[in-house]
GROMACS .gro file of C-alpha atoms in nm:
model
  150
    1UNK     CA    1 -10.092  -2.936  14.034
    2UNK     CA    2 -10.065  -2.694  14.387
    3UNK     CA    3  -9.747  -2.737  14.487
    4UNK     CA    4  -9.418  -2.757  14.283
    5UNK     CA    5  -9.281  -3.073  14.469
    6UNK     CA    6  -9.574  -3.243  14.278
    7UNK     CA    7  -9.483  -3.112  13.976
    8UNK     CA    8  -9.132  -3.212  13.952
    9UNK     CA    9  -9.241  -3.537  14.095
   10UNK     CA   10  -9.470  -3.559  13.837
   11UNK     CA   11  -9.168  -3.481  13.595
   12UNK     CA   12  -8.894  -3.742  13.744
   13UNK     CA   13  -9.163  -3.975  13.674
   14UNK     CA   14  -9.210  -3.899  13.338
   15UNK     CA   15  -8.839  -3.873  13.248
   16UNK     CA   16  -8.807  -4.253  13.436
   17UNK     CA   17  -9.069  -4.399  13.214
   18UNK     CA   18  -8.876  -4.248  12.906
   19UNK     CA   19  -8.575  -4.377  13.016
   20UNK     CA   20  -8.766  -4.695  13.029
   21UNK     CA   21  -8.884  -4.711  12.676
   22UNK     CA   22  -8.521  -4.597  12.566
   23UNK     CA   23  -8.353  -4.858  12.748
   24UNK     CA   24  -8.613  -5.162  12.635
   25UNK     CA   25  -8.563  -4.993  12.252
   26UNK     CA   26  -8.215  -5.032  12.322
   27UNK     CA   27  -8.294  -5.393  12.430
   28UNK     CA   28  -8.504  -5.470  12.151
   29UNK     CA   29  -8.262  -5.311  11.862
   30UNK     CA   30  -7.965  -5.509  12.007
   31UNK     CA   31  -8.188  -5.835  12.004
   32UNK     CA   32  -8.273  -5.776  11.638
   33UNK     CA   33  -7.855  -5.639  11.527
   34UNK     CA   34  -7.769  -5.999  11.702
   35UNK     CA   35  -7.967  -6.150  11.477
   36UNK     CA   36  -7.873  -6.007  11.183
   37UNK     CA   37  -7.485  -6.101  11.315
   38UNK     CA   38  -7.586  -6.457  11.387
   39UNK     CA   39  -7.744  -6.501  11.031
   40UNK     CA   40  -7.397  -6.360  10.859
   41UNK     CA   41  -7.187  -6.542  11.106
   42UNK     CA   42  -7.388  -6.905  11.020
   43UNK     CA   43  -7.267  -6.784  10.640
   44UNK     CA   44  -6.960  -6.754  10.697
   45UNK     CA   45  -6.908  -7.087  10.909
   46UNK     CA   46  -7.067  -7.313  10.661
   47UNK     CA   47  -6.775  -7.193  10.385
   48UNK     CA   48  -6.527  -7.213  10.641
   49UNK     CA   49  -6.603  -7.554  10.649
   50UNK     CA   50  -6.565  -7.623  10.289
   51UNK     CA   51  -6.220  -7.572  10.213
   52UNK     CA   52  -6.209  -7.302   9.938
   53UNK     CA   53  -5.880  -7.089   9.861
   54UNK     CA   54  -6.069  -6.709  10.012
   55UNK     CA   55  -6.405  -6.691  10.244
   56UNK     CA   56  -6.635  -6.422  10.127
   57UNK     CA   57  -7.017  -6.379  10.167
   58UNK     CA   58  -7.194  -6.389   9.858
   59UNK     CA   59  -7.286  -6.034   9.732
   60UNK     CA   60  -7.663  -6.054   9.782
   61UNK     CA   61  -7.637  -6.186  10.094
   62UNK     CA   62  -7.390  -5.862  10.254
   63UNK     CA   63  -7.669  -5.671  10.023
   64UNK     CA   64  -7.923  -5.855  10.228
   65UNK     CA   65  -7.770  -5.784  10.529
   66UNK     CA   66  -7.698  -5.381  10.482
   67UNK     CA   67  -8.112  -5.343  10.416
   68UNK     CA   68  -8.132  -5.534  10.775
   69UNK     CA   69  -7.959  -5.311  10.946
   70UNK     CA   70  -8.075  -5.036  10.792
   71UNK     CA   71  -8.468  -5.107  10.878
   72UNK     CA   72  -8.326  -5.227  11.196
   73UNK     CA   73  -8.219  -4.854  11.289
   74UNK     CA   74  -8.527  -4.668  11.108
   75UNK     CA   75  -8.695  -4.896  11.361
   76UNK     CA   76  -8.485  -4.768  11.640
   77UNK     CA   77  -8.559  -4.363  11.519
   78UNK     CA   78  -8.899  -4.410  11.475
   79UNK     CA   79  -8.955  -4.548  11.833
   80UNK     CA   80  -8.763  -4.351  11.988
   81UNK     CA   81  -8.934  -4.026  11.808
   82UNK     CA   82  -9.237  -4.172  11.958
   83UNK     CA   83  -9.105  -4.204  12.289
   84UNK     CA   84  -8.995  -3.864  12.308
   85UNK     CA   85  -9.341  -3.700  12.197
   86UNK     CA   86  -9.499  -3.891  12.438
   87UNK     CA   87  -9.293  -3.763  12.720
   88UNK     CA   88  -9.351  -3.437  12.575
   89UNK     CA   89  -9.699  -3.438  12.557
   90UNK     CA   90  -9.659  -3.559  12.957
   91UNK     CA   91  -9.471  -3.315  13.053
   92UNK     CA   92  -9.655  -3.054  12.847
   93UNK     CA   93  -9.978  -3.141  13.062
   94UNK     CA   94  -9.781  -3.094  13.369
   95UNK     CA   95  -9.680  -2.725  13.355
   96UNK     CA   96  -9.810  -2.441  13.133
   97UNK     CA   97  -9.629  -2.239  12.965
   98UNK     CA   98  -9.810  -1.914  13.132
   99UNK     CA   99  -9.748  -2.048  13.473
  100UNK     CA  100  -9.387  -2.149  13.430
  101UNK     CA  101  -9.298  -1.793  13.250
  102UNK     CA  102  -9.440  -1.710  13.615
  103UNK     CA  103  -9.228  -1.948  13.817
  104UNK     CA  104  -8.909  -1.819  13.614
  105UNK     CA  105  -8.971  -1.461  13.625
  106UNK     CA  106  -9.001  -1.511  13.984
  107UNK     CA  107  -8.717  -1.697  14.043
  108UNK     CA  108  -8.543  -1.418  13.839
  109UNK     CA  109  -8.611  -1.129  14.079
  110UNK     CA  110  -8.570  -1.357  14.351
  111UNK     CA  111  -8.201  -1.415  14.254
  112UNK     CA  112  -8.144  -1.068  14.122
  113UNK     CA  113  -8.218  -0.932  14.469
  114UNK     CA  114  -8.001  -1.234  14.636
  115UNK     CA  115  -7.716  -1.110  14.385
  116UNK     CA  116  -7.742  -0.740  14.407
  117UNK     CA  117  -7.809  -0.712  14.813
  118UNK     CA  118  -7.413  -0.673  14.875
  119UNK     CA  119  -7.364  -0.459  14.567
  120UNK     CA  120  -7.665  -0.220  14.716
  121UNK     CA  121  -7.551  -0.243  15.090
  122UNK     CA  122  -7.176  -0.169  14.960
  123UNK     CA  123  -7.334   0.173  14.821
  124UNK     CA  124  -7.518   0.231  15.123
  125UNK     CA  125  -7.238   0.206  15.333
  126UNK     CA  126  -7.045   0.417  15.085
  127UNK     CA  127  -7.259   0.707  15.065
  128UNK     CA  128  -7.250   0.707  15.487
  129UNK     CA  129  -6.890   0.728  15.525
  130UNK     CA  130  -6.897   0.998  15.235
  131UNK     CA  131  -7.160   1.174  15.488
  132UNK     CA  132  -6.950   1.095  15.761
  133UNK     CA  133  -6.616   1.229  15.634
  134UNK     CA  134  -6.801   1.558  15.510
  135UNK     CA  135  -6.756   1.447  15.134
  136UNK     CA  136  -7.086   1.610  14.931
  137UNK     CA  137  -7.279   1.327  14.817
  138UNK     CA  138  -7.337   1.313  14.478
  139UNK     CA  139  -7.724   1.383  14.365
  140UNK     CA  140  -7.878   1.282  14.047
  141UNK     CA  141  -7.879   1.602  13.829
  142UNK     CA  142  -8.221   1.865  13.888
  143UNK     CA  143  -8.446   2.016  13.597
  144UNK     CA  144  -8.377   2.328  13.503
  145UNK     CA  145  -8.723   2.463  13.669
  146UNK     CA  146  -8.635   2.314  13.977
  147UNK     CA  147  -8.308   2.501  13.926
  148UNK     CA  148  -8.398   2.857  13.876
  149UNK     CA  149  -8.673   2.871  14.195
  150UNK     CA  150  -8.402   2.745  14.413
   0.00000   0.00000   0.00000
């Protein structure tokens, strides 16, 4: 892509479609978990309406019900693990990695030089009113050869 509005377009649309898929695997896994409920809840009501001295589901069904859920949420992980590598194989074909090690390292130096302008004029202005009040400026330290013809 040319221009970096595209890009990030490009991204926002990608993260909205993930969001997407989350939100209908979402959907879908709270379909199935209702259910799964309604199935142990229809238990329960028929021996509520027996009279017996202590409601409890039968072992094998609360078994029954445990391996539900559980396939239920392996369901849930392996979709959304699917989701997620296809948004990062989008995303991937969006920006390379050579040209966004670009971007950053030029957003770097931009930023350095926004953050170190008043640090730099501060010694600019420093070393004038050292000039100014006849203060000797300090200078970086000479060879020796530079030294000795001198």
């Amino acid at each position: 892509m040319s221009y970096p509005f595209d890009q990030f377009a490009a991204i926002a649309g990608a993260n909205r479609q993930l969001f997407m898929k989350l939100l209908d695997i979402a959907r879908t896994a709270n379909e199935r978990q209702a259910q799964i409920g309604s199935k142990v809840a229809a238990g329960f009501a028929e021996q509520i309406k027996e009279p017996k001295a202590a409601v409890t589901a039968p072992l094998s069904q609360v078994g029954d019900t445990f391996k539900q859920l559980e396939q239920s949420r392996q369901t849930v992980l392996a979709e959304a693990k699917s989701a997620f590598e296809e948004w990062r194989t989008e995303t991937g074909k969006l920006i390379s990695p050579e040209t966004g090690q670009e971007q950053m390292a030029l957003a770097l130096q931009n930023w350095s030089k926004l953050v170190l302008a008043p640090f730099e004029l501060l010694s600019k202005v420093s070393v004038t009113q050292a000039s100014a009040s006849g203060t000797p400026e300090t200078k970086p330290a000479q060879s020796a050869t530079t030294d000795k013809q001198g």
